[in-house]
Amino acid sequence: MSSNVTAVSYGVNLSLPEVEQLRRSLTGAGLAVGAENTTGDGRFSVYTADCTLPDAVTAADLAELRRSIAAIEGVDTAVVPAALRRAPRKFLIMDVDSTLIQQEVIELLAAYAGKREEVTAVTEAAMRGELDFAQSLHARVAVLAGLPADVVDSVRAEVTLSNGAAELVAAFKAAGHAVAVVSGGFNQILRPIAEDLGLDHWIANELEISDGALTGKVVGDVVDRAAKEKYLREWAAAEGIPMEHTIAVGDGANDLDMLGAAGIGVAFNAKPAVRAVADAAINMPYLDAVRHIAGV
């Protein structure tokens, strides 16, 4: 039996020669290209092609196809199961820092302690997968000890959503899909963002506050790589949505389990180690490109 997929290509400047090159790559891999569509909104262009995979194509072949198409400079392509794009209800789960929002909150907090450069170096190593996330988080939060609790309000005012984030969430919600975020950041920052966006599920770490000051500790278990996958599975099940109809988006090593478990995992302006294993990558600053991948 044939398997159907949709190739979704997107780029800031997606030219006709690039579209033709994409079509050749698809047909060269043995795919039958059906309906095609090209659209754009002035920020980026999108080319979609409904394709039929021959029976002989394996998961390894599909991975190789993704790699070969990814070689086209300035264009990213997601090869998405058509069943996911047609699903009546989908579940979108996203990382927060450097994905839903443009900043890394721990770095903004550390700036108030005069430790931003030190903490940034640790954050980057953790996101590359060079450090255990939970241990690195405890070490980074420790430098915040003694800061007045109202720095949380100051940092919250510095946070900005990624370009297209609000539009992405609104589109999914309007279509009846579920949207969640799971973060290695902090509830004190995430709570108002999640409420404003009307997210169905959200969770992050809780900064411990005592006598009006940060203690340099977090309350309870750290939301780490394993926890992100756990919440994806739990929340999708609670929504009655099968895992093959889920979309996960993130940028760092602590997102890898979540990206791998989802129906399709999307690396958003991600570290090289994440881009190398994700099903798709978005290498432009527009989070709502996820809409086109998911068919929303």
mmCIF file of C-alpha atoms in Angstrom:
data_model
loop_
_atom_site.group_PDB
_atom_site.id
_atom_site.type_symbol
_atom_site.label_atom_id
_atom_site.label_comp_id
_atom_site.label_asym_id
_atom_site.label_seq_id
_atom_site.Cartn_x
_atom_site.Cartn_y
_atom_site.Cartn_z
ATOM 1 C CA MET A 1 0.000 0.000 0.000
ATOM 2 C CA SER A 2 1.283 3.461 -0.851
ATOM 3 C CA SER A 3 1.987 6.012 1.851
ATOM 4 C CA ASN A 4 1.080 9.630 1.281
ATOM 5 C CA VAL A 5 3.142 12.582 2.444
ATOM 6 C CA THR A 6 3.252 16.293 1.821
ATOM 7 C CA ALA A 7 6.519 18.112 1.184
ATOM 8 C CA VAL A 8 6.337 21.603 2.681
ATOM 9 C CA SER A 9 9.169 23.956 1.709
ATOM 10 C CA TYR A 10 9.602 27.463 3.069
ATOM 11 C CA GLY A 11 12.138 30.248 2.830
ATOM 12 C CA VAL A 12 12.462 34.016 2.970
ATOM 13 C CA ASN A 13 13.131 34.105 -0.766
ATOM 14 C CA LEU A 14 11.756 30.962 -2.371
ATOM 15 C CA SER A 15 12.451 31.368 -6.069
ATOM 16 C CA LEU A 16 11.036 29.516 -9.069
ATOM 17 C CA PRO A 17 14.387 27.762 -9.772
ATOM 18 C CA GLU A 18 14.434 26.559 -6.154
ATOM 19 C CA VAL A 19 10.883 25.215 -6.491
ATOM 20 C CA GLU A 20 11.930 23.386 -9.642
ATOM 21 C CA GLN A 21 14.966 21.983 -7.827
ATOM 22 C CA LEU A 22 12.729 20.794 -4.990
ATOM 23 C CA ARG A 23 10.399 19.101 -7.474
ATOM 24 C CA ARG A 24 13.370 17.333 -9.094
ATOM 25 C CA SER A 25 14.578 16.163 -5.697
ATOM 26 C CA LEU A 26 11.186 14.694 -4.914
ATOM 27 C CA THR A 27 10.766 12.920 -8.244
ATOM 28 C CA GLY A 28 14.397 11.823 -8.185
ATOM 29 C CA ALA A 29 13.715 10.048 -4.901
ATOM 30 C CA GLY A 30 10.941 8.086 -6.573
ATOM 31 C CA LEU A 31 8.003 10.110 -5.316
ATOM 32 C CA ALA A 32 5.015 10.835 -7.515
ATOM 33 C CA VAL A 33 4.261 14.553 -7.162
ATOM 34 C CA GLY A 34 0.576 15.447 -7.238
ATOM 35 C CA ALA A 35 -1.126 18.718 -6.302
ATOM 36 C CA GLU A 36 1.246 21.645 -5.786
ATOM 37 C CA ASN A 37 0.719 25.077 -4.292
ATOM 38 C CA THR A 38 2.875 28.155 -3.749
ATOM 39 C CA THR A 39 1.919 30.933 -1.368
ATOM 40 C CA GLY A 40 3.505 33.710 0.662
ATOM 41 C CA ASP A 41 2.756 36.673 2.887
ATOM 42 C CA GLY A 42 5.630 39.056 2.235
ATOM 43 C CA ARG A 43 7.793 37.594 5.013
ATOM 44 C CA PHE A 44 8.402 34.118 3.589
ATOM 45 C CA SER A 45 7.164 31.871 0.808
ATOM 46 C CA VAL A 46 5.793 28.339 1.046
ATOM 47 C CA TYR A 47 5.681 25.567 -1.560
ATOM 48 C CA THR A 48 3.657 22.419 -0.845
ATOM 49 C CA ALA A 49 3.531 19.255 -2.900
ATOM 50 C CA ASP A 50 1.326 16.259 -2.174
ATOM 51 C CA CYS A 51 3.384 13.165 -2.888
ATOM 52 C CA THR A 52 2.922 9.416 -3.062
ATOM 53 C CA LEU A 53 5.665 7.213 -1.704
ATOM 54 C CA PRO A 54 6.223 3.876 -3.455
ATOM 55 C CA ASP A 55 5.822 0.733 -1.359
ATOM 56 C CA ALA A 56 9.573 0.113 -1.296
ATOM 57 C CA VAL A 57 10.420 3.357 0.516
ATOM 58 C CA THR A 58 11.453 2.762 4.133
ATOM 59 C CA ALA A 59 11.773 5.098 7.091
ATOM 60 C CA ALA A 60 15.508 5.251 6.345
ATOM 61 C CA ASP A 61 14.750 6.274 2.764
ATOM 62 C CA LEU A 62 12.444 8.999 4.051
ATOM 63 C CA ALA A 63 15.183 10.265 6.355
ATOM 64 C CA GLU A 64 17.609 10.335 3.428
ATOM 65 C CA LEU A 65 15.036 12.230 1.363
ATOM 66 C CA ARG A 66 14.790 14.836 4.110
ATOM 67 C CA ARG A 67 18.565 15.168 4.172
ATOM 68 C CA SER A 68 18.874 15.551 0.405
ATOM 69 C CA ILE A 69 16.217 18.239 0.225
ATOM 70 C CA ALA A 70 17.764 20.057 3.175
ATOM 71 C CA ALA A 71 20.866 20.608 1.055
ATOM 72 C CA ILE A 72 19.124 23.370 -0.917
ATOM 73 C CA GLU A 73 20.587 26.637 0.376
ATOM 74 C CA GLY A 74 18.111 28.990 2.016
ATOM 75 C CA VAL A 75 15.170 26.598 1.834
ATOM 76 C CA ASP A 76 13.883 24.257 4.529
ATOM 77 C CA THR A 77 11.572 21.347 3.758
ATOM 78 C CA ALA A 78 9.385 19.267 6.016
ATOM 79 C CA VAL A 79 8.180 15.901 4.728
ATOM 80 C CA VAL A 80 4.949 15.437 6.655
ATOM 81 C CA PRO A 81 2.622 12.417 6.797
ATOM 82 C CA ALA A 82 -0.562 13.435 5.031
ATOM 83 C CA ALA A 83 -2.578 11.805 7.830
ATOM 84 C CA LEU A 84 -1.177 14.353 10.298
ATOM 85 C CA ARG A 85 -2.064 17.309 8.078
ATOM 86 C CA ARG A 86 -5.595 15.924 7.573
ATOM 87 C CA ALA A 87 -6.187 15.050 11.238
ATOM 88 C CA PRO A 88 -9.397 16.604 12.626
ATOM 89 C CA ARG A 89 -7.623 17.489 15.895
ATOM 90 C CA LYS A 90 -3.936 18.048 16.408
ATOM 91 C CA PHE A 91 -1.784 18.727 19.453
ATOM 92 C CA LEU A 92 0.943 21.359 19.253
ATOM 93 C CA ILE A 93 3.526 21.478 22.045
ATOM 94 C CA MET A 94 6.363 23.990 22.177
ATOM 95 C CA ASP A 95 9.399 24.868 24.197
ATOM 96 C CA VAL A 96 9.329 28.417 25.577
ATOM 97 C CA ASP A 97 12.747 30.092 25.841
ATOM 98 C CA SER A 98 14.146 30.869 22.364
ATOM 99 C CA THR A 99 11.074 29.234 20.822
ATOM 100 C CA LEU A 100 7.756 30.696 21.992
ATOM 101 C CA ILE A 101 9.666 33.733 23.252
ATOM 102 C CA GLN A 102 12.810 35.346 21.883
ATOM 103 C CA GLN A 103 14.783 35.388 25.129
ATOM 104 C CA GLU A 104 16.353 32.973 27.609
ATOM 105 C CA VAL A 105 14.722 34.019 30.893
ATOM 106 C CA ILE A 106 17.482 32.654 33.127
ATOM 107 C CA GLU A 107 19.927 34.980 31.365
ATOM 108 C CA LEU A 108 17.677 37.996 31.916
ATOM 109 C CA LEU A 109 17.405 37.128 35.605
ATOM 110 C CA ALA A 110 21.148 36.548 35.899
ATOM 111 C CA ALA A 111 21.810 40.034 34.527
ATOM 112 C CA TYR A 112 20.299 41.446 37.736
ATOM 113 C CA ALA A 113 22.845 39.436 39.697
ATOM 114 C CA GLY A 114 25.718 40.614 37.487
ATOM 115 C CA LYS A 115 26.204 37.061 36.212
ATOM 116 C CA ARG A 116 24.733 37.149 32.722
ATOM 117 C CA GLU A 117 27.850 36.150 30.772
ATOM 118 C CA GLU A 118 28.624 33.299 33.150
ATOM 119 C CA VAL A 119 25.070 31.960 33.023
ATOM 120 C CA THR A 120 24.791 32.393 29.240
ATOM 121 C CA ALA A 121 27.838 30.180 28.723
ATOM 122 C CA VAL A 122 26.307 27.449 30.882
ATOM 123 C CA THR A 123 22.926 27.761 29.140
ATOM 124 C CA GLU A 124 24.490 27.397 25.696
ATOM 125 C CA ALA A 125 26.464 24.324 26.767
ATOM 126 C CA ALA A 126 23.310 22.759 28.214
ATOM 127 C CA MET A 127 21.330 23.473 25.054
ATOM 128 C CA ARG A 128 24.076 21.829 22.998
ATOM 129 C CA GLY A 129 23.699 18.747 25.186
ATOM 130 C CA GLU A 130 27.130 19.072 26.785
ATOM 131 C CA LEU A 131 25.777 19.336 30.351
ATOM 132 C CA ASP A 132 23.046 17.598 32.317
ATOM 133 C CA PHE A 133 20.110 20.003 32.143
ATOM 134 C CA ALA A 134 18.870 19.590 35.716
ATOM 135 C CA GLN A 135 22.340 20.031 37.200
ATOM 136 C CA SER A 136 23.040 23.046 35.018
ATOM 137 C CA LEU A 137 19.693 24.617 35.953
ATOM 138 C CA HIS A 138 20.376 24.270 39.663
ATOM 139 C CA ALA A 139 23.811 25.844 39.152
ATOM 140 C CA ARG A 140 22.382 28.763 37.179
ATOM 141 C CA VAL A 141 19.501 29.401 39.562
ATOM 142 C CA ALA A 142 21.905 29.392 42.517
ATOM 143 C CA VAL A 143 23.437 32.681 41.318
ATOM 144 C CA LEU A 144 20.037 34.338 41.743
ATOM 145 C CA ALA A 145 20.009 33.845 45.525
ATOM 146 C CA GLY A 146 19.204 37.064 47.363
ATOM 147 C CA LEU A 147 17.691 38.944 44.433
ATOM 148 C CA PRO A 148 14.458 40.735 45.370
ATOM 149 C CA ALA A 149 11.386 38.907 44.116
ATOM 150 C CA ASP A 150 10.258 41.928 42.119
ATOM 151 C CA VAL A 151 13.032 41.292 39.577
ATOM 152 C CA VAL A 152 10.622 38.691 38.197
ATOM 153 C CA ASP A 153 8.252 41.505 37.237
ATOM 154 C CA SER A 154 11.095 43.431 35.614
ATOM 155 C CA VAL A 155 12.168 40.403 33.586
ATOM 156 C CA ARG A 156 8.616 39.635 32.540
ATOM 157 C CA ALA A 157 8.426 43.132 31.034
ATOM 158 C CA GLU A 158 11.532 42.359 28.935
ATOM 159 C CA VAL A 159 10.114 39.173 27.416
ATOM 160 C CA THR A 160 8.784 39.305 23.859
ATOM 161 C CA LEU A 161 7.034 36.592 21.894
ATOM 162 C CA SER A 162 8.777 35.191 18.839
ATOM 163 C CA ASN A 163 7.584 36.570 15.509
ATOM 164 C CA GLY A 164 4.394 34.769 14.552
ATOM 165 C CA ALA A 165 3.952 33.045 17.936
ATOM 166 C CA ALA A 166 0.626 34.659 18.801
ATOM 167 C CA GLU A 167 -0.651 34.077 15.262
ATOM 168 C CA LEU A 168 0.396 30.415 15.389
ATOM 169 C CA VAL A 169 -1.418 29.770 18.663
ATOM 170 C CA ALA A 170 -4.511 31.668 17.531
ATOM 171 C CA ALA A 171 -4.696 29.701 14.272
ATOM 172 C CA PHE A 172 -4.449 26.332 16.025
ATOM 173 C CA LYS A 173 -7.024 27.319 18.631
ATOM 174 C CA ALA A 174 -9.439 28.727 16.039
ATOM 175 C CA ALA A 175 -9.269 25.423 14.144
ATOM 176 C CA GLY A 176 -10.135 23.448 17.287
ATOM 177 C CA HIS A 177 -6.675 22.041 17.997
ATOM 178 C CA ALA A 178 -4.922 21.883 21.378
ATOM 179 C CA VAL A 179 -1.824 23.947 22.194
ATOM 180 C CA ALA A 180 0.621 23.476 25.058
ATOM 181 C CA VAL A 181 4.030 24.657 26.170
ATOM 182 C CA VAL A 182 6.535 22.951 28.433
ATOM 183 C CA SER A 183 9.524 24.866 29.705
ATOM 184 C CA GLY A 184 12.781 24.512 31.534
ATOM 185 C CA GLY A 185 12.174 28.157 32.472
ATOM 186 C CA PHE A 186 9.956 29.475 35.218
ATOM 187 C CA ASN A 187 6.250 29.558 36.031
ATOM 188 C CA GLN A 188 6.492 33.093 37.374
ATOM 189 C CA ILE A 189 7.345 34.314 33.882
ATOM 190 C CA LEU A 190 5.293 31.822 31.877
ATOM 191 C CA ARG A 191 1.984 32.063 33.737
ATOM 192 C CA PRO A 192 0.769 35.424 32.337
ATOM 193 C CA ILE A 193 1.991 34.532 28.838
ATOM 194 C CA ALA A 194 0.122 31.222 28.888
ATOM 195 C CA GLU A 195 -3.034 32.881 30.182
ATOM 196 C CA ASP A 196 -2.893 35.665 27.589
ATOM 197 C CA LEU A 197 -2.477 33.160 24.760
ATOM 198 C CA GLY A 198 -5.208 30.876 26.081
ATOM 199 C CA LEU A 199 -3.007 27.784 26.123
ATOM 200 C CA ASP A 200 -4.640 24.466 26.978
ATOM 201 C CA HIS A 201 -1.689 23.140 28.991
ATOM 202 C CA TRP A 202 1.528 24.633 30.294
ATOM 203 C CA ILE A 203 4.194 23.968 32.890
ATOM 204 C CA ALA A 204 7.639 25.234 33.881
ATOM 205 C CA ASN A 205 9.892 25.246 36.930
ATOM 206 C CA GLU A 206 8.921 27.197 40.035
ATOM 207 C CA LEU A 207 11.424 29.639 41.495
ATOM 208 C CA GLU A 208 11.507 29.436 45.280
ATOM 209 C CA ILE A 209 10.788 32.765 46.962
ATOM 210 C CA SER A 210 11.149 33.378 50.679
ATOM 211 C CA ASP A 211 10.862 36.635 52.627
ATOM 212 C CA GLY A 212 10.516 38.606 49.408
ATOM 213 C CA ALA A 213 13.689 37.280 47.782
ATOM 214 C CA LEU A 214 14.777 34.481 45.460
ATOM 215 C CA THR A 215 16.463 31.674 47.387
ATOM 216 C CA GLY A 216 18.516 30.397 44.448
ATOM 217 C CA LYS A 217 16.496 27.168 44.343
ATOM 218 C CA VAL A 218 13.564 25.718 42.418
ATOM 219 C CA VAL A 219 10.596 23.990 44.014
ATOM 220 C CA GLY A 220 10.022 20.329 43.127
ATOM 221 C CA ASP A 221 11.353 18.308 40.219
ATOM 222 C CA VAL A 222 13.063 20.077 37.340
ATOM 223 C CA VAL A 223 11.239 20.148 34.008
ATOM 224 C CA ASP A 224 13.965 18.480 31.976
ATOM 225 C CA ARG A 225 14.297 16.511 28.755
ATOM 226 C CA ALA A 226 12.451 13.437 30.036
ATOM 227 C CA ALA A 227 9.703 15.518 31.637
ATOM 228 C CA LYS A 228 8.986 17.300 28.354
ATOM 229 C CA GLU A 229 8.264 14.007 26.603
ATOM 230 C CA LYS A 230 6.197 12.840 29.585
ATOM 231 C CA TYR A 231 3.954 15.898 29.472
ATOM 232 C CA LEU A 232 3.569 15.600 25.701
ATOM 233 C CA ARG A 233 2.285 12.053 26.080
ATOM 234 C CA GLU A 234 0.070 12.815 29.086
ATOM 235 C CA TRP A 235 -1.534 15.918 27.624
ATOM 236 C CA ALA A 236 -2.090 14.400 24.178
ATOM 237 C CA ALA A 237 -3.787 11.422 25.835
ATOM 238 C CA ALA A 238 -5.923 13.752 27.962
ATOM 239 C CA GLU A 239 -7.033 15.532 24.775
ATOM 240 C CA GLY A 240 -7.763 12.210 23.059
ATOM 241 C CA ILE A 241 -5.237 12.956 20.316
ATOM 242 C CA PRO A 242 -2.985 10.115 19.068
ATOM 243 C CA MET A 243 0.750 10.716 19.153
ATOM 244 C CA GLU A 244 0.990 10.541 15.358
ATOM 245 C CA HIS A 245 -1.125 13.712 15.235
ATOM 246 C CA THR A 246 1.188 15.731 17.509
ATOM 247 C CA ILE A 247 3.680 18.435 16.554
ATOM 248 C CA ALA A 248 6.560 19.386 18.864
ATOM 249 C CA VAL A 249 8.760 22.466 18.435
ATOM 250 C CA GLY A 250 11.981 23.301 20.262
ATOM 251 C CA ASP A 251 15.548 24.515 19.928
ATOM 252 C CA GLY A 252 17.765 22.767 22.471
ATOM 253 C CA ALA A 253 19.061 19.361 23.528
ATOM 254 C CA ASN A 254 16.501 19.157 26.332
ATOM 255 C CA ASP A 255 13.772 19.151 23.644
ATOM 256 C CA LEU A 256 15.116 16.089 21.814
ATOM 257 C CA ASP A 257 12.970 13.434 23.517
ATOM 258 C CA MET A 258 9.841 15.506 22.931
ATOM 259 C CA LEU A 259 10.731 16.109 19.284
ATOM 260 C CA GLY A 260 11.454 12.439 18.729
ATOM 261 C CA ALA A 261 8.210 11.257 20.327
ATOM 262 C CA ALA A 262 5.896 13.598 18.412
ATOM 263 C CA GLY A 263 4.291 12.834 15.076
ATOM 264 C CA ILE A 264 6.677 15.417 13.686
ATOM 265 C CA GLY A 265 9.447 17.225 15.563
ATOM 266 C CA VAL A 266 10.429 20.706 14.399
ATOM 267 C CA ALA A 267 13.754 22.371 15.268
ATOM 268 C CA PHE A 268 13.213 26.131 15.480
ATOM 269 C CA ASN A 269 16.418 28.145 14.937
ATOM 270 C CA ALA A 270 17.991 25.283 16.813
ATOM 271 C CA LYS A 271 21.409 24.079 17.866
ATOM 272 C CA PRO A 272 23.153 21.893 15.224
ATOM 273 C CA ALA A 273 22.677 18.704 17.247
ATOM 274 C CA VAL A 274 18.928 19.321 17.300
ATOM 275 C CA ARG A 275 18.637 20.208 13.605
ATOM 276 C CA ALA A 276 20.540 17.028 12.736
ATOM 277 C CA VAL A 277 17.907 14.718 14.223
ATOM 278 C CA ALA A 278 14.638 16.673 13.997
ATOM 279 C CA ASP A 279 12.103 15.761 11.323
ATOM 280 C CA ALA A 280 12.035 19.361 10.104
ATOM 281 C CA ALA A 281 13.833 22.634 10.746
ATOM 282 C CA ILE A 282 12.793 26.262 10.593
ATOM 283 C CA ASN A 283 15.840 28.489 10.145
ATOM 284 C CA MET A 284 14.074 31.825 9.878
ATOM 285 C CA PRO A 285 12.552 33.943 12.678
ATOM 286 C CA TYR A 286 8.902 33.146 11.965
ATOM 287 C CA LEU A 287 7.372 30.618 14.324
ATOM 288 C CA ASP A 288 4.080 30.557 12.442
ATOM 289 C CA ALA A 289 5.791 28.614 9.648
ATOM 290 C CA VAL A 290 4.717 25.662 11.828
ATOM 291 C CA ARG A 291 1.178 26.311 10.570
ATOM 292 C CA HIS A 292 2.194 25.380 7.054
ATOM 293 C CA ILE A 293 3.989 22.236 8.201
ATOM 294 C CA ALA A 294 0.942 21.079 10.146
ATOM 295 C CA GLY A 295 -1.573 22.117 7.515
ATOM 296 C CA VAL A 296 -3.429 24.531 9.807
#
